[in-house]
C-alpha cells in the first residue's frame, strides 16, 4: 500500500519537473496584473450594478481557483493522451457551438450557455479544441499534407464548419482568430505555398465580405478611421479609450485613480481593460505588460523548437497554435484599445474579466507547461545517454 502511494506521489511530482520557469513566471506575472486590474477597473461598475464593489473580483478569484484545478489536471495528463482526446474534444466543441444557437440572444448575439454559476462562451472552448484537434490531425498526416492536396481538404472542411457555426452566433472576432491560427498551423506543417496562397486569398476575401456585409460594421470601420467624427455614438468607445491612454502619460495617474472607468468607458473591465491599465500605469506600465507577453510567446516558441528536435510533432503543433492564438488576441486587443485596429470584441488574455476566456487561456498555458516538462526531461535523458556512450 505504501509502495503504491509512494509511486503515485512520485508520478504526481514528476509531472511538474522540467517545467519552463520563464514561461511560468511570465504567466503568473500577467495573471497577477489581471487580478489587480479586474478589481480596479470594475469597482465602480460593480458597486452601481450589484451594490457590491467586490463582485467582479470575487468571481475572478473563483475562476482563478477553478483554473488552478484545471491546470493541475492538464499538467498531469501526458501529451500523447491529449493527442488521442483531440477528436472527442473537437466533437464536444461542435456540440457546444450548435447548442448555443438555441439559447436566448444577449446584446444581439447567442454566445453563452448558462451553467448556473457562470456562462460558458462556446467560442472560447472552440479555440482550445481546434488547436488540439488540428495538432493531432497534423501529427498523423503531415507527410501526406506536403504531397497530396486532397489531404488539405479535411482540415479546411473542419475549419469551415467551425467558422459557419461562429458566423451564426455571430462572433466575428473569434472567426478571425481561429481562422488565422489554423492557417498558421497548416503553413508550419509545410503545405505547398501555392495551396497556402489560394487558401489565404479566399480567406481574405471571405473576411472582407463579412466585414462589410452589415451596416453596423461599416459604421465601425468609419469610426475606426476617424473616431472623432462621431465621438458621442459610433466613436464613443474608441475616443474614451484614447483619452484614457492620454491621461496615463508616462507613469499613469496611479492604481485606482482612473476616471474613464467611472461609467465613461464601456466594457472597462473586459474588452477595454487595457485602456484603464494604461491610464493608471502609463506608458511605462504598458511597455512592461507588452514585454511580459513577448516573453510568454517567446518561451512557447522555444518549447516548440525543442519539441521539433525531439520529433514530438503533436507537441510542436500545439505550441505553435497556442503561441499564435495568444499573440493574436493580445495584439488585436492592444491594437483596438490604442486605436490602431477596429473594435473586435476580443479579450486580453489573462487580464480581461471573463470566466470562459480565462479558463481556456489557463488551459492552453498548462498544456504548454506539460509539454515543456516532457521535452526538457527527454532532452536531459538524451544527454545522459550520450554521455554514457562517450565514456564507454
One Martini backbone bead per residue (centre of mass of N, CA, C, O) as a GRO file, in nm:
protein
  392
    1UNK     BB    1   0.060   0.061  -0.024
    2UNK     BB    2   0.306   0.253   0.019
    3UNK     BB    3   0.428   0.197  -0.260
    4UNK     BB    4   0.191   0.309  -0.428
    5UNK     BB    5   0.187   0.591  -0.304
    6UNK     BB    6   0.481   0.663  -0.375
    7UNK     BB    7   0.446   0.632  -0.681
    8UNK     BB    8   0.218   0.840  -0.720
    9UNK     BB    9   0.373   1.080  -0.602
   10UNK     BB   10   0.607   1.070  -0.804
   11UNK     BB   11   0.429   1.115  -1.058
   12UNK     BB   12   0.315   1.387  -0.973
   13UNK     BB   13   0.595   1.545  -0.945
   14UNK     BB   14   0.716   1.474  -1.229
   15UNK     BB   15   0.517   1.660  -1.395
   16UNK     BB   16   0.677   1.932  -1.270
   17UNK     BB   17   0.924   1.864  -1.409
   18UNK     BB   18   1.080   2.087  -1.634
   19UNK     BB   19   0.946   2.343  -1.616
   20UNK     BB   20   0.917   2.646  -1.750
   21UNK     BB   21   1.009   2.923  -1.571
   22UNK     BB   22   0.961   3.169  -1.758
   23UNK     BB   23   0.673   3.099  -1.833
   24UNK     BB   24   0.559   3.089  -1.546
   25UNK     BB   25   0.629   3.379  -1.464
   26UNK     BB   26   0.476   3.536  -1.687
   27UNK     BB   27   0.202   3.411  -1.629
   28UNK     BB   28   0.177   3.505  -1.326
   29UNK     BB   29   0.218   3.807  -1.379
   30UNK     BB   30  -0.031   3.850  -1.560
   31UNK     BB   31  -0.239   3.742  -1.361
   32UNK     BB   32  -0.184   3.957  -1.141
   33UNK     BB   33  -0.261   4.200  -1.311
   34UNK     BB   34  -0.549   4.105  -1.366
   35UNK     BB   35  -0.650   4.104  -1.074
   36UNK     BB   36  -0.603   4.406  -1.019
   37UNK     BB   37  -0.766   4.521  -1.272
   38UNK     BB   38  -1.044   4.406  -1.218
   39UNK     BB   39  -1.088   4.565  -0.962
   40UNK     BB   40  -1.024   4.856  -1.058
   41UNK     BB   41  -1.226   4.857  -1.320
   42UNK     BB   42  -1.504   4.740  -1.153
   43UNK     BB   43  -1.592   4.891  -0.890
   44UNK     BB   44  -1.807   5.091  -1.000
   45UNK     BB   45  -1.990   4.893  -1.158
   46UNK     BB   46  -2.046   4.696  -0.920
   47UNK     BB   47  -2.178   4.906  -0.731
   48UNK     BB   48  -2.407   4.991  -0.930
   49UNK     BB   49  -2.525   4.695  -1.007
   50UNK     BB   50  -2.467   4.521  -0.703
   51UNK     BB   51  -2.368   4.665  -0.437
   52UNK     BB   52  -2.061   4.536  -0.504
   53UNK     BB   53  -1.723   4.608  -0.540
   54UNK     BB   54  -1.639   4.274  -0.532
   55UNK     BB   55  -1.781   4.101  -0.745
   56UNK     BB   56  -1.562   4.057  -0.976
   57UNK     BB   57  -1.332   3.965  -0.794
   58UNK     BB   58  -1.467   3.708  -0.679
   59UNK     BB   59  -1.512   3.574  -0.956
   60UNK     BB   60  -1.218   3.576  -1.048
   61UNK     BB   61  -1.115   3.401  -0.815
   62UNK     BB   62  -1.287   3.157  -0.885
   63UNK     BB   63  -1.155   3.113  -1.166
   64UNK     BB   64  -0.866   3.075  -1.060
   65UNK     BB   65  -0.922   2.824  -0.889
   66UNK     BB   66  -1.036   2.658  -1.123
   67UNK     BB   67  -0.778   2.691  -1.297
   68UNK     BB   68  -0.587   2.540  -1.104
   69UNK     BB   69  -0.730   2.268  -1.134
   70UNK     BB   70  -0.708   2.244  -1.441
   71UNK     BB   71  -0.399   2.267  -1.456
   72UNK     BB   72  -0.328   2.015  -1.292
   73UNK     BB   73  -0.464   1.811  -1.479
   74UNK     BB   74  -0.313   1.880  -1.743
   75UNK     BB   75  -0.018   1.830  -1.636
   76UNK     BB   76  -0.082   1.513  -1.572
   77UNK     BB   77  -0.130   1.483  -1.880
   78UNK     BB   78  -0.019   1.340  -2.138
   79UNK     BB   79   0.021   1.424  -2.467
   80UNK     BB   80  -0.081   1.152  -2.600
   81UNK     BB   81  -0.363   1.181  -2.478
   82UNK     BB   82  -0.442   1.447  -2.615
   83UNK     BB   83  -0.426   1.335  -2.900
   84UNK     BB   84  -0.661   1.126  -2.857
   85UNK     BB   85  -0.876   1.358  -2.757
   86UNK     BB   86  -0.921   1.552  -2.997
   87UNK     BB   87  -1.191   1.448  -3.127
   88UNK     BB   88  -1.368   1.479  -2.866
   89UNK     BB   89  -1.323   1.783  -2.821
   90UNK     BB   90  -1.436   1.869  -3.095
   91UNK     BB   91  -1.720   1.752  -3.069
   92UNK     BB   92  -1.792   1.917  -2.818
   93UNK     BB   93  -1.761   2.196  -2.954
   94UNK     BB   94  -1.982   2.153  -3.166
   95UNK     BB   95  -2.211   2.110  -2.968
   96UNK     BB   96  -2.183   2.394  -2.834
   97UNK     BB   97  -2.221   2.561  -3.101
   98UNK     BB   98  -2.512   2.453  -3.138
   99UNK     BB   99  -2.647   2.502  -2.859
  100UNK     BB  100  -2.615   2.822  -2.857
  101UNK     BB  101  -2.841   2.870  -3.086
  102UNK     BB  102  -3.079   2.802  -2.846
  103UNK     BB  103  -3.030   3.063  -2.711
  104UNK     BB  104  -3.058   3.355  -2.589
  105UNK     BB  105  -3.027   3.675  -2.660
  106UNK     BB  106  -2.725   3.889  -2.621
  107UNK     BB  107  -2.675   4.168  -2.775
  108UNK     BB  108  -2.749   4.002  -3.059
  109UNK     BB  109  -2.630   3.728  -2.930
  110UNK     BB  110  -2.515   3.371  -2.935
  111UNK     BB  111  -2.261   3.277  -2.678
  112UNK     BB  112  -2.416   3.157  -2.419
  113UNK     BB  113  -2.399   2.906  -2.157
  114UNK     BB  114  -2.575   2.812  -1.892
  115UNK     BB  115  -2.423   2.685  -1.563
  116UNK     BB  116  -2.522   2.894  -1.330
  117UNK     BB  117  -2.233   3.018  -1.214
  118UNK     BB  118  -2.180   3.037  -1.536
  119UNK     BB  119  -2.093   3.149  -1.864
  120UNK     BB  120  -2.043   2.975  -2.154
  121UNK     BB  121  -1.810   3.025  -2.416
  122UNK     BB  122  -1.788   2.841  -2.697
  123UNK     BB  123  -1.558   2.985  -2.859
  124UNK     BB  124  -1.332   2.938  -2.652
  125UNK     BB  125  -1.333   2.628  -2.663
  126UNK     BB  126  -1.280   2.611  -2.974
  127UNK     BB  127  -0.987   2.708  -2.966
  128UNK     BB  128  -0.876   2.465  -2.812
  129UNK     BB  129  -0.992   2.236  -2.993
  130UNK     BB  130  -0.859   2.310  -3.270
  131UNK     BB  131  -0.569   2.269  -3.176
  132UNK     BB  132  -0.580   1.974  -3.083
  133UNK     BB  133  -0.696   1.851  -3.342
  134UNK     BB  134  -0.491   1.958  -3.552
  135UNK     BB  135  -0.239   1.842  -3.417
  136UNK     BB  136  -0.332   1.548  -3.444
  137UNK     BB  137  -0.369   1.547  -3.753
  138UNK     BB  138  -0.082   1.649  -3.836
  139UNK     BB  139   0.078   1.419  -3.709
  140UNK     BB  140  -0.053   1.192  -3.903
  141UNK     BB  141  -0.047   1.391  -4.198
  142UNK     BB  142   0.215   1.563  -4.278
  143UNK     BB  143   0.313   1.411  -4.534
  144UNK     BB  144   0.054   1.433  -4.708
  145UNK     BB  145   0.027   1.748  -4.705
  146UNK     BB  146   0.289   1.787  -4.890
  147UNK     BB  147   0.169   1.589  -5.148
  148UNK     BB  148  -0.157   1.601  -5.088
  149UNK     BB  149  -0.420   1.811  -5.149
  150UNK     BB  150  -0.658   1.641  -5.027
  151UNK     BB  151  -0.556   1.655  -4.724
  152UNK     BB  152  -0.648   1.963  -4.686
  153UNK     BB  153  -0.961   1.939  -4.684
  154UNK     BB  154  -1.029   1.841  -4.401
  155UNK     BB  155  -0.937   2.093  -4.232
  156UNK     BB  156  -1.108   2.295  -4.398
  157UNK     BB  157  -1.384   2.179  -4.324
  158UNK     BB  158  -1.354   2.214  -4.020
  159UNK     BB  159  -1.309   2.520  -4.019
  160UNK     BB  160  -1.574   2.590  -4.171
  161UNK     BB  161  -1.767   2.482  -3.957
  162UNK     BB  162  -1.681   2.670  -3.730
  163UNK     BB  163  -1.730   2.936  -3.881
  164UNK     BB  164  -2.033   2.894  -3.935
  165UNK     BB  165  -2.119   2.878  -3.632
  166UNK     BB  166  -2.003   3.159  -3.559
  167UNK     BB  167  -2.176   3.318  -3.767
  168UNK     BB  168  -2.455   3.247  -3.618
  169UNK     BB  169  -2.433   3.409  -3.354
  170UNK     BB  170  -2.218   3.624  -3.370
  171UNK     BB  171  -1.830   3.580  -3.405
  172UNK     BB  172  -1.585   3.752  -3.563
  173UNK     BB  173  -1.335   3.747  -3.385
  174UNK     BB  174  -1.311   3.433  -3.370
  175UNK     BB  175  -1.286   3.384  -3.670
  176UNK     BB  176  -1.016   3.525  -3.709
  177UNK     BB  177  -0.846   3.372  -3.497
  178UNK     BB  178  -0.896   3.077  -3.590
  179UNK     BB  179  -0.813   3.102  -3.887
  180UNK     BB  180  -0.521   3.201  -3.850
  181UNK     BB  181  -0.424   2.970  -3.671
  182UNK     BB  182  -0.483   2.735  -3.866
  183UNK     BB  183  -0.306   2.842  -4.105
  184UNK     BB  184  -0.039   2.842  -3.950
  185UNK     BB  185  -0.035   2.537  -3.898
  186UNK     BB  186  -0.034   2.460  -4.201
  187UNK     BB  187   0.226   2.610  -4.275
  188UNK     BB  188   0.422   2.461  -4.079
  189UNK     BB  189   0.382   2.169  -4.206
  190UNK     BB  190   0.424   2.223  -4.540
  191UNK     BB  191   0.249   2.333  -4.743
  192UNK     BB  192   0.212   2.440  -5.034
  193UNK     BB  193   0.221   2.767  -5.138
  194UNK     BB  194  -0.014   2.762  -5.343
  195UNK     BB  195  -0.223   2.664  -5.142
  196UNK     BB  196  -0.187   2.885  -4.930
  197UNK     BB  197  -0.254   3.119  -5.121
  198UNK     BB  198  -0.545   3.040  -5.190
  199UNK     BB  199  -0.651   3.030  -4.900
  200UNK     BB  200  -0.580   3.325  -4.826
  201UNK     BB  201  -0.744   3.473  -5.043
  202UNK     BB  202  -1.022   3.355  -4.973
  203UNK     BB  203  -1.018   3.450  -4.675
  204UNK     BB  204  -0.994   3.754  -4.724
  205UNK     BB  205  -1.258   3.780  -4.883
  206UNK     BB  206  -1.440   3.665  -4.662
  207UNK     BB  207  -1.369   3.874  -4.438
  208UNK     BB  208  -1.446   4.124  -4.605
  209UNK     BB  209  -1.742   4.051  -4.640
  210UNK     BB  210  -1.811   4.041  -4.339
  211UNK     BB  211  -1.724   4.343  -4.280
  212UNK     BB  212  -1.959   4.471  -4.508
  213UNK     BB  213  -2.255   4.327  -4.476
  214UNK     BB  214  -2.289   4.525  -4.232
  215UNK     BB  215  -2.364   4.843  -4.135
  216UNK     BB  216  -2.226   4.848  -3.847
  217UNK     BB  217  -1.938   4.774  -3.960
  218UNK     BB  218  -1.901   5.024  -4.130
  219UNK     BB  219  -1.923   5.221  -3.892
  220UNK     BB  220  -1.681   5.100  -3.742
  221UNK     BB  221  -1.472   5.172  -3.961
  222UNK     BB  222  -1.521   5.477  -3.956
  223UNK     BB  223  -1.452   5.514  -3.650
  224UNK     BB  224  -1.162   5.416  -3.683
  225UNK     BB  225  -1.057   5.632  -3.886
  226UNK     BB  226  -1.267   5.858  -3.723
  227UNK     BB  227  -1.383   5.894  -3.404
  228UNK     BB  228  -1.438   6.225  -3.406
  229UNK     BB  229  -1.698   6.238  -3.584
  230UNK     BB  230  -1.850   6.038  -3.340
  231UNK     BB  231  -1.800   6.063  -3.002
  232UNK     BB  232  -2.118   5.982  -2.897
  233UNK     BB  233  -2.121   5.701  -3.066
  234UNK     BB  234  -1.935   5.530  -3.270
  235UNK     BB  235  -1.664   5.674  -3.116
  236UNK     BB  236  -1.685   5.645  -2.803
  237UNK     BB  237  -1.494   5.415  -2.717
  238UNK     BB  238  -1.232   5.512  -2.855
  239UNK     BB  239  -1.209   5.799  -2.735
  240UNK     BB  240  -1.200   5.705  -2.435
  241UNK     BB  241  -0.954   5.526  -2.469
  242UNK     BB  242  -0.758   5.752  -2.564
  243UNK     BB  243  -0.791   5.925  -2.309
  244UNK     BB  244  -0.669   5.718  -2.119
  245UNK     BB  245  -0.390   5.716  -2.248
  246UNK     BB  246  -0.337   6.023  -2.215
  247UNK     BB  247  -0.361   6.036  -1.900
  248UNK     BB  248  -0.114   5.842  -1.835
  249UNK     BB  249   0.132   5.879  -1.981
  250UNK     BB  250   0.414   5.764  -1.829
  251UNK     BB  251   0.296   5.676  -1.505
  252UNK     BB  252   0.026   5.762  -1.440
  253UNK     BB  253  -0.245   5.808  -1.194
  254UNK     BB  254  -0.288   5.546  -1.053
  255UNK     BB  255  -0.411   5.317  -0.861
  256UNK     BB  256  -0.767   5.380  -0.884
  257UNK     BB  257  -0.760   5.679  -1.063
  258UNK     BB  258  -0.957   5.638  -1.273
  259UNK     BB  259  -1.202   5.792  -1.485
  260UNK     BB  260  -1.313   5.604  -1.720
  261UNK     BB  261  -1.445   5.382  -1.517
  262UNK     BB  262  -1.683   5.606  -1.452
  263UNK     BB  263  -1.894   5.537  -1.701
  264UNK     BB  264  -1.738   5.607  -1.980
  265UNK     BB  265  -1.610   5.319  -2.034
  266UNK     BB  266  -1.694   5.059  -2.192
  267UNK     BB  267  -1.574   4.762  -2.091
  268UNK     BB  268  -1.344   4.814  -1.865
  269UNK     BB  269  -1.316   4.489  -1.757
  270UNK     BB  270  -1.268   4.375  -2.049
  271UNK     BB  271  -1.193   4.481  -2.353
  272UNK     BB  272  -1.087   4.779  -2.195
  273UNK     BB  273  -0.865   4.726  -1.967
  274UNK     BB  274  -0.605   4.849  -2.098
  275UNK     BB  275  -0.688   5.145  -2.075
  276UNK     BB  276  -0.688   5.155  -1.766
  277UNK     BB  277  -0.398   5.067  -1.732
  278UNK     BB  278  -0.275   5.307  -1.892
  279UNK     BB  279  -0.389   5.527  -1.703
  280UNK     BB  280  -0.255   5.410  -1.425
  281UNK     BB  281   0.059   5.328  -1.563
  282UNK     BB  282   0.125   5.399  -1.837
  283UNK     BB  283   0.378   5.351  -2.057
  284UNK     BB  284   0.548   5.176  -1.872
  285UNK     BB  285   0.327   4.964  -1.814
  286UNK     BB  286   0.280   4.883  -2.108
  287UNK     BB  287   0.566   4.776  -2.163
  288UNK     BB  288   0.564   4.554  -1.949
  289UNK     BB  289   0.329   4.384  -2.063
  290UNK     BB  290   0.442   4.339  -2.345
  291UNK     BB  291   0.700   4.199  -2.245
  292UNK     BB  292   0.553   3.958  -2.111
  293UNK     BB  293   0.427   3.853  -2.374
  294UNK     BB  294   0.691   3.805  -2.523
  295UNK     BB  295   0.801   3.596  -2.331
  296UNK     BB  296   0.570   3.395  -2.353
  297UNK     BB  297   0.589   3.343  -2.662
  298UNK     BB  298   0.890   3.272  -2.676
  299UNK     BB  299   0.874   3.018  -2.492
  300UNK     BB  300   0.678   2.857  -2.664
  301UNK     BB  301   0.864   2.850  -2.917
  302UNK     BB  302   1.101   2.715  -2.772
  303UNK     BB  303   0.945   2.454  -2.710
  304UNK     BB  304   0.882   2.386  -3.005
  305UNK     BB  305   1.179   2.347  -3.088
  306UNK     BB  306   1.231   2.110  -2.895
  307UNK     BB  307   1.009   1.927  -3.015
  308UNK     BB  308   1.142   1.898  -3.291
  309UNK     BB  309   1.401   1.752  -3.190
  310UNK     BB  310   1.202   1.514  -3.067
  311UNK     BB  311   0.962   1.459  -3.269
  312UNK     BB  312   0.706   1.620  -3.133
  313UNK     BB  313   0.446   1.707  -3.321
  314UNK     BB  314   0.209   1.769  -3.140
  315UNK     BB  315   0.362   1.969  -2.958
  316UNK     BB  316   0.442   2.164  -3.178
  317UNK     BB  317   0.154   2.243  -3.284
  318UNK     BB  318   0.042   2.339  -3.016
  319UNK     BB  319   0.244   2.567  -2.962
  320UNK     BB  320   0.191   2.726  -3.218
  321UNK     BB  321  -0.113   2.773  -3.177
  322UNK     BB  322  -0.092   2.913  -2.897
  323UNK     BB  323   0.098   3.141  -2.976
  324UNK     BB  324  -0.084   3.267  -3.193
  325UNK     BB  325  -0.348   3.316  -3.027
  326UNK     BB  326  -0.218   3.494  -2.804
  327UNK     BB  327  -0.083   3.704  -2.986
  328UNK     BB  328  -0.337   3.790  -3.141
  329UNK     BB  329  -0.515   3.881  -2.903
  330UNK     BB  330  -0.320   4.088  -2.789
  331UNK     BB  331  -0.286   4.260  -3.044
  332UNK     BB  332  -0.584   4.331  -3.090
  333UNK     BB  333  -0.653   4.458  -2.816
  334UNK     BB  334  -0.429   4.674  -2.814
  335UNK     BB  335  -0.509   4.794  -3.090
  336UNK     BB  336  -0.797   4.881  -3.015
  337UNK     BB  337  -0.740   5.057  -2.754
  338UNK     BB  338  -0.522   5.241  -2.937
  339UNK     BB  339  -0.655   5.274  -3.244
  340UNK     BB  340  -0.524   5.056  -3.466
  341UNK     BB  341  -0.803   4.898  -3.448
  342UNK     BB  342  -1.088   4.762  -3.489
  343UNK     BB  343  -1.342   4.652  -3.330
  344UNK     BB  344  -1.383   4.291  -3.191
  345UNK     BB  345  -1.424   4.148  -2.900
  346UNK     BB  346  -1.136   4.102  -2.762
  347UNK     BB  347  -0.962   3.968  -2.523
  348UNK     BB  348  -0.722   3.983  -2.267
  349UNK     BB  349  -0.505   3.769  -2.177
  350UNK     BB  350  -0.542   3.719  -1.819
  351UNK     BB  351  -0.694   4.016  -1.768
  352UNK     BB  352  -0.963   3.992  -1.849
  353UNK     BB  353  -1.283   3.962  -1.787
  354UNK     BB  354  -1.361   3.608  -1.800
  355UNK     BB  355  -1.410   3.282  -1.760
  356UNK     BB  356  -1.365   3.138  -2.033
  357UNK     BB  357  -1.104   3.280  -2.120
  358UNK     BB  358  -0.934   3.216  -1.870
  359UNK     BB  359  -0.955   2.903  -1.873
  360UNK     BB  360  -0.843   2.858  -2.159
  361UNK     BB  361  -0.569   3.001  -2.121
  362UNK     BB  362  -0.477   2.820  -1.890
  363UNK     BB  363  -0.495   2.555  -2.048
  364UNK     BB  364  -0.284   2.625  -2.260
  365UNK     BB  365  -0.041   2.674  -2.071
  366UNK     BB  366  -0.054   2.398  -1.929
  367UNK     BB  367   0.015   2.234  -2.181
  368UNK     BB  368   0.291   2.367  -2.228
  369UNK     BB  369   0.409   2.283  -1.954
  370UNK     BB  370   0.392   1.983  -2.010
  371UNK     BB  371   0.569   1.986  -2.262
  372UNK     BB  372   0.821   2.108  -2.128
  373UNK     BB  373   0.867   1.870  -1.940
  374UNK     BB  374   0.905   1.649  -2.157
  375UNK     BB  375   1.138   1.779  -2.330
  376UNK     BB  376   1.338   1.824  -2.096
  377UNK     BB  377   1.359   1.530  -2.001
  378UNK     BB  378   1.440   1.415  -2.278
  379UNK     BB  379   1.698   1.587  -2.306
  380UNK     BB  380   1.840   1.486  -2.048
  381UNK     BB  381   1.841   1.185  -2.120
  382UNK     BB  382   2.002   1.211  -2.387
  383UNK     BB  383   2.260   1.326  -2.255
  384UNK     BB  384   2.319   1.083  -2.075
  385UNK     BB  385   2.349   0.874  -2.298
  386UNK     BB  386   2.583   1.015  -2.448
  387UNK     BB  387   2.779   1.016  -2.208
  388UNK     BB  388   2.794   0.708  -2.168
  389UNK     BB  389   2.893   0.642  -2.457
  390UNK     BB  390   3.153   0.811  -2.440
  391UNK     BB  391   3.280   0.661  -2.194
  392UNK     BB  392   3.262   0.371  -2.349
   0.00000   0.00000   0.00000
